[in-house]
Every structure is written in structure tokens, then in C-alpha cells.
Amino acid sequence: MGRPRTPLLDRERIATTALEIVDERGDFSVPQVAKRLGAQTGSVYHHVEGRDGIVELLRERVAAAIDPATLDLRPWDTALEAWARSYRAAFAAHPKAIPLLMTSPVRAPRVLEQYERAVALLLDAGFAPVDVMPLLTALENLVLGSALDLAAPETMWELTASSPTPRLAEALSAASEGRADRADRAFEMGLTAFMKHAREVRADTP
């Protein structure tokens, strides 16, 4: 029997399959990936370094949708804001992957390269080194929290007669937004506040 023209396994197919499973279930296992690919679990290990290796493939796959060209924009605050929006859009497409990716160390070279560029952007803009990672971490928290919000239920607050909450009901009625509008508005509010703070930090840097 001749060899198949398309290999049963490669890193791209493993990443695609694992992401499909995560999008469906919120997690994955190596045997699940192997089964869906019609392969033996041991065969998967020939292409990746176990579960952690697949997690990094997932990180690269999701982060590949972030537009790196945003970090070439100037001035620095225009670049950072554009990067944040692209970052949010990339992860909003796969919200169930966020808890998985955010609870493991970042090792994927392409992702590290993008963070290197973001750090360089801030340092070149005059930020003190001590302020750079707190700013990027805060931005990441805002972006990923908002991406998760886009996947939240349409109704997040279920009011009941047994627990009267008239002020909450008033606020919810005033908002009267769908899930996407709610998430977008909250993100814009948070991003505006973050950028204001970042500019203040930059202005206070000697």
C-alpha cells in the first residue's frame, strides 16, 4: 500500500483539531485530538511535546489573527490602542481557549516576538522599564476579559422577586443592550480609561 498523499498528522492539523475541540468543550486531551484525527495517541507525540506543546500551538494559532502591523503605527498611543482592538478580536473568536491559554506560561516564539515589539514600542516612547509590564498586563486583562464577555450569556443578571434589587433593575433597564453592544461599550470605556492612565504614566516619567 502506498503512502497517503496528505500526511495524517502534522503540527497544523493537530492545532486545527485541538482548537476545534476547545471551541466545543473548553478543553482538550491528547487522546481526543488523536481520535478525531484517526491516529494513535503516541503518533501525536511525534509531532508535539505533549499537551503543553499543543497548548502553545493553540496560542500561536489564536494569536496569529492579531495584526502585528498595528505596532508599527505612530504615535505610540495610536499603535497600542489599535493593537488592543486587534488582540481582542482575535481572542473573541475563540473565547473558550482563553482560560486554557492564560493559565500556562507563554513559550510560543511568534507570540513572544509580538510582545517584544509591544515592549519596544513603550520603551522607545519613553516609558520607564518598571512601568512597561504592569501596563501590558493591565491591557491584557482588559482585552481578554472583554473577549470573554462577548461569549457570556445574553442575560447575565437574572432578577427574582425573592431578592428585590430595584436599583439594579433600573440600571439594567436603562442599558437595554444586547450582549455584543454591552461588551463593546464596556470595552470602549475600559480602553479609554486605560489609555488615559497610560498617557499620564508616560507624562510622569522623568
mmCIF file of C-alpha atoms in Angstrom:
data_model
loop_
_atom_site.group_PDB
_atom_site.id
_atom_site.type_symbol
_atom_site.label_atom_id
_atom_site.label_comp_id
_atom_site.label_asym_id
_atom_site.label_seq_id
_atom_site.Cartn_x
_atom_site.Cartn_y
_atom_site.Cartn_z
ATOM 1 C CA MET A 1 0.000 0.000 0.000
ATOM 2 C CA GLY A 2 1.455 3.370 -0.999
ATOM 3 C CA ARG A 3 1.816 6.291 1.349
ATOM 4 C CA PRO A 4 -1.120 8.731 1.538
ATOM 5 C CA ARG A 5 -0.508 11.934 -0.377
ATOM 6 C CA THR A 6 -1.515 14.014 2.648
ATOM 7 C CA PRO A 7 0.115 13.016 5.946
ATOM 8 C CA LEU A 8 -2.374 12.015 8.616
ATOM 9 C CA LEU A 9 -0.568 14.129 11.174
ATOM 10 C CA ASP A 10 1.338 17.364 11.192
ATOM 11 C CA ARG A 11 1.504 20.305 13.564
ATOM 12 C CA GLU A 12 -1.044 22.347 11.598
ATOM 13 C CA ARG A 13 -3.648 19.570 11.604
ATOM 14 C CA ILE A 14 -3.051 18.916 15.283
ATOM 15 C CA ALA A 15 -3.512 22.624 16.100
ATOM 16 C CA THR A 16 -6.659 22.876 13.981
ATOM 17 C CA THR A 17 -8.200 19.807 15.571
ATOM 18 C CA ALA A 18 -7.299 20.801 19.132
ATOM 19 C CA LEU A 19 -8.788 24.258 18.599
ATOM 20 C CA GLU A 20 -11.996 22.733 17.257
ATOM 21 C CA ILE A 21 -12.278 20.630 20.407
ATOM 22 C CA VAL A 22 -11.540 23.599 22.668
ATOM 23 C CA ASP A 23 -14.125 25.735 20.858
ATOM 24 C CA GLU A 24 -16.671 22.985 21.505
ATOM 25 C CA ARG A 25 -15.742 21.880 25.026
ATOM 26 C CA GLY A 26 -13.427 24.457 26.574
ATOM 27 C CA ASP A 27 -10.550 21.995 26.923
ATOM 28 C CA PHE A 28 -8.903 19.096 25.140
ATOM 29 C CA SER A 29 -6.860 15.987 25.747
ATOM 30 C CA VAL A 30 -4.210 14.444 23.539
ATOM 31 C CA PRO A 31 -6.237 11.219 23.129
ATOM 32 C CA GLN A 32 -9.226 13.316 21.979
ATOM 33 C CA VAL A 33 -7.084 15.021 19.358
ATOM 34 C CA ALA A 34 -5.665 11.707 18.185
ATOM 35 C CA LYS A 35 -9.088 10.072 17.976
ATOM 36 C CA ARG A 36 -10.550 12.892 15.909
ATOM 37 C CA LEU A 37 -7.572 12.687 13.545
ATOM 38 C CA GLY A 38 -7.916 8.916 13.272
ATOM 39 C CA ALA A 39 -4.447 8.363 14.720
ATOM 40 C CA GLN A 40 -2.842 6.759 17.724
ATOM 41 C CA THR A 41 -2.120 8.959 20.733
ATOM 42 C CA GLY A 42 1.544 8.027 20.537
ATOM 43 C CA SER A 43 1.711 9.314 16.975
ATOM 44 C CA VAL A 44 0.672 12.789 18.124
ATOM 45 C CA TYR A 45 3.653 12.875 20.474
ATOM 46 C CA HIS A 46 5.970 12.500 17.481
ATOM 47 C CA HIS A 47 4.920 15.975 16.349
ATOM 48 C CA VAL A 48 4.443 17.924 19.596
ATOM 49 C CA GLU A 49 5.870 17.925 23.100
ATOM 50 C CA GLY A 50 2.784 16.580 24.784
ATOM 51 C CA ARG A 51 -0.204 18.601 25.954
ATOM 52 C CA ASP A 52 1.917 21.684 26.696
ATOM 53 C CA GLY A 53 3.192 21.632 23.133
ATOM 54 C CA ILE A 54 -0.361 21.601 21.803
ATOM 55 C CA VAL A 55 -1.307 24.480 24.095
ATOM 56 C CA GLU A 56 1.460 26.542 22.539
ATOM 57 C CA LEU A 57 0.266 25.592 19.064
ATOM 58 C CA LEU A 58 -3.170 26.855 20.082
ATOM 59 C CA ARG A 59 -1.673 30.078 21.396
ATOM 60 C CA GLU A 60 0.145 30.675 18.130
ATOM 61 C CA ARG A 61 -2.956 29.840 16.102
ATOM 62 C CA VAL A 62 -5.227 32.239 18.015
ATOM 63 C CA ALA A 63 -2.612 34.997 18.287
ATOM 64 C CA ALA A 64 -1.852 34.754 14.561
ATOM 65 C CA ALA A 65 -5.042 36.739 13.990
ATOM 66 C CA ILE A 66 -3.602 39.736 15.871
ATOM 67 C CA ASP A 67 -2.392 42.244 13.311
ATOM 68 C CA PRO A 68 1.305 42.913 14.088
ATOM 69 C CA ALA A 69 1.287 45.916 11.750
ATOM 70 C CA THR A 70 -0.677 47.818 14.394
ATOM 71 C CA LEU A 71 2.537 48.053 16.422
ATOM 72 C CA ASP A 72 4.197 49.944 13.553
ATOM 73 C CA LEU A 73 1.717 52.815 13.799
ATOM 74 C CA ARG A 74 2.742 56.116 15.331
ATOM 75 C CA PRO A 75 2.415 57.786 17.736
ATOM 76 C CA TRP A 76 2.767 55.097 20.365
ATOM 77 C CA ASP A 77 -0.736 55.502 21.796
ATOM 78 C CA THR A 78 -2.331 55.024 18.377
ATOM 79 C CA ALA A 79 -0.329 51.823 17.969
ATOM 80 C CA LEU A 80 -1.161 50.482 21.415
ATOM 81 C CA GLU A 81 -4.883 51.154 21.024
ATOM 82 C CA ALA A 82 -5.006 49.541 17.585
ATOM 83 C CA TRP A 83 -3.086 46.509 18.882
ATOM 84 C CA ALA A 84 -5.556 46.161 21.763
ATOM 85 C CA ARG A 85 -8.517 46.128 19.384
ATOM 86 C CA SER A 86 -6.908 43.541 17.122
ATOM 87 C CA TYR A 87 -5.902 41.453 20.155
ATOM 88 C CA ARG A 88 -9.486 41.475 21.438
ATOM 89 C CA ALA A 89 -10.927 40.470 18.063
ATOM 90 C CA ALA A 90 -8.513 37.539 17.755
ATOM 91 C CA PHE A 91 -9.387 36.079 21.146
ATOM 92 C CA ALA A 92 -13.091 36.878 20.897
ATOM 93 C CA ALA A 93 -13.176 34.387 18.010
ATOM 94 C CA HIS A 94 -12.113 31.621 20.420
ATOM 95 C CA PRO A 95 -13.275 32.668 23.915
ATOM 96 C CA LYS A 96 -13.238 29.142 25.347
ATOM 97 C CA ALA A 97 -9.491 28.993 24.713
ATOM 98 C CA ILE A 98 -8.791 31.983 26.962
ATOM 99 C CA PRO A 99 -8.816 30.205 30.372
ATOM 100 C CA LEU A 100 -6.653 27.440 28.925
ATOM 101 C CA LEU A 101 -4.075 29.802 27.432
ATOM 102 C CA MET A 102 -3.978 32.231 30.342
ATOM 103 C CA THR A 103 -3.119 29.549 32.897
ATOM 104 C CA SER A 104 0.040 28.317 31.187
ATOM 105 C CA PRO A 105 3.369 30.091 30.545
ATOM 106 C CA VAL A 106 3.864 31.757 27.177
ATOM 107 C CA ARG A 107 6.523 29.924 25.174
ATOM 108 C CA ALA A 108 5.336 30.255 21.571
ATOM 109 C CA PRO A 109 8.083 32.125 19.648
ATOM 110 C CA ARG A 110 5.708 34.114 17.442
ATOM 111 C CA VAL A 111 3.735 35.309 20.459
ATOM 112 C CA LEU A 112 6.895 36.254 22.338
ATOM 113 C CA GLU A 113 8.061 38.191 19.280
ATOM 114 C CA GLN A 114 4.864 40.231 19.285
ATOM 115 C CA TYR A 115 5.265 41.053 22.966
ATOM 116 C CA GLU A 116 8.863 42.018 22.272
ATOM 117 C CA ARG A 117 7.581 44.549 19.747
ATOM 118 C CA ALA A 118 4.974 45.874 22.191
ATOM 119 C CA VAL A 119 7.637 46.325 24.889
ATOM 120 C CA ALA A 120 9.929 48.050 22.400
ATOM 121 C CA LEU A 121 7.086 50.388 21.419
ATOM 122 C CA LEU A 122 6.645 51.537 25.004
ATOM 123 C CA LEU A 123 10.339 51.779 25.802
ATOM 124 C CA ASP A 124 11.007 53.780 22.641
ATOM 125 C CA ALA A 125 8.121 56.075 23.589
ATOM 126 C CA GLY A 126 9.927 56.898 26.813
ATOM 127 C CA PHE A 127 8.196 54.691 29.383
ATOM 128 C CA ALA A 128 10.300 53.601 32.339
ATOM 129 C CA PRO A 129 11.122 49.862 32.183
ATOM 130 C CA VAL A 130 9.456 49.340 35.563
ATOM 131 C CA ASP A 131 6.120 50.538 34.143
ATOM 132 C CA VAL A 132 6.066 48.502 30.936
ATOM 133 C CA MET A 133 4.926 45.066 32.102
ATOM 134 C CA PRO A 134 2.264 46.372 34.526
ATOM 135 C CA LEU A 135 0.805 48.376 31.652
ATOM 136 C CA LEU A 136 0.826 45.446 29.229
ATOM 137 C CA THR A 137 -0.616 43.106 31.864
ATOM 138 C CA ALA A 138 -3.413 45.569 32.620
ATOM 139 C CA LEU A 139 -4.155 45.889 28.917
ATOM 140 C CA GLU A 140 -4.165 42.122 28.520
ATOM 141 C CA ASN A 141 -6.607 41.783 31.438
ATOM 142 C CA LEU A 142 -8.938 44.311 29.822
ATOM 143 C CA VAL A 143 -8.727 42.712 26.384
ATOM 144 C CA LEU A 144 -9.198 39.107 27.496
ATOM 145 C CA GLY A 145 -11.926 39.953 29.984
ATOM 146 C CA SER A 146 -13.816 41.735 27.232
ATOM 147 C CA ALA A 147 -13.300 38.830 24.831
ATOM 148 C CA LEU A 148 -14.834 36.515 27.425
ATOM 149 C CA ASP A 149 -17.708 38.946 27.899
ATOM 150 C CA LEU A 150 -18.566 38.576 24.213
ATOM 151 C CA ALA A 151 -19.175 34.877 24.889
ATOM 152 C CA ALA A 152 -21.224 35.443 28.033
ATOM 153 C CA PRO A 153 -24.982 34.764 28.182
ATOM 154 C CA GLU A 154 -27.264 37.407 26.726
ATOM 155 C CA THR A 155 -28.742 37.936 30.180
ATOM 156 C CA MET A 156 -26.106 37.956 32.904
ATOM 157 C CA TRP A 157 -28.356 39.163 35.738
ATOM 158 C CA GLU A 158 -31.498 37.147 36.480
ATOM 159 C CA LEU A 159 -33.616 39.217 38.851
ATOM 160 C CA THR A 160 -36.074 37.450 41.145
ATOM 161 C CA ALA A 161 -38.905 38.592 43.378
ATOM 162 C CA SER A 162 -37.327 36.781 46.317
ATOM 163 C CA SER A 163 -34.294 39.084 46.173
ATOM 164 C CA PRO A 164 -35.542 42.589 45.337
ATOM 165 C CA THR A 165 -32.906 44.661 43.523
ATOM 166 C CA PRO A 166 -34.755 47.756 42.262
ATOM 167 C CA ARG A 167 -31.651 49.855 41.607
ATOM 168 C CA LEU A 168 -30.027 47.069 39.628
ATOM 169 C CA ALA A 169 -33.245 46.614 37.666
ATOM 170 C CA GLU A 170 -33.286 50.345 36.916
ATOM 171 C CA ALA A 171 -29.690 50.283 35.677
ATOM 172 C CA LEU A 172 -30.311 47.217 33.523
ATOM 173 C CA SER A 173 -33.411 48.759 32.023
ATOM 174 C CA ALA A 174 -31.510 51.934 31.187
ATOM 175 C CA ALA A 175 -28.786 49.933 29.450
ATOM 176 C CA SER A 176 -31.187 47.755 27.413
ATOM 177 C CA GLU A 177 -28.325 46.464 25.267
ATOM 178 C CA GLY A 178 -27.637 43.165 23.626
ATOM 179 C CA ARG A 179 -24.617 41.126 24.621
ATOM 180 C CA ALA A 180 -22.330 42.428 21.888
ATOM 181 C CA ASP A 181 -23.327 46.055 22.439
ATOM 182 C CA ARG A 182 -22.854 45.653 26.183
ATOM 183 C CA ALA A 183 -19.410 44.140 25.744
ATOM 184 C CA ASP A 184 -18.342 46.705 23.139
ATOM 185 C CA ARG A 185 -19.457 49.650 25.257
ATOM 186 C CA ALA A 186 -17.722 48.308 28.352
ATOM 187 C CA PHE A 187 -14.558 47.659 26.349
ATOM 188 C CA GLU A 188 -14.528 51.178 24.915
ATOM 189 C CA MET A 189 -14.989 52.615 28.387
ATOM 190 C CA GLY A 190 -12.196 50.488 29.806
ATOM 191 C CA LEU A 191 -9.843 51.157 26.911
ATOM 192 C CA THR A 192 -10.422 54.910 27.146
ATOM 193 C CA ALA A 193 -9.623 54.839 30.860
ATOM 194 C CA PHE A 194 -6.570 52.656 30.285
ATOM 195 C CA MET A 195 -5.164 54.889 27.550
ATOM 196 C CA LYS A 196 -5.705 57.983 29.710
ATOM 197 C CA HIS A 197 -3.770 56.328 32.524
ATOM 198 C CA ALA A 198 -1.005 55.197 30.156
ATOM 199 C CA ARG A 199 -0.549 58.747 28.866
ATOM 200 C CA GLU A 200 -0.364 60.010 32.436
ATOM 201 C CA VAL A 201 2.253 57.417 33.312
ATOM 202 C CA ARG A 202 4.258 58.456 30.255
ATOM 203 C CA ALA A 203 3.967 62.153 31.166
ATOM 204 C CA ASP A 204 5.199 61.442 34.705
ATOM 205 C CA THR A 205 8.271 59.568 33.508
ATOM 206 C CA PRO A 206 11.399 61.683 34.086
#
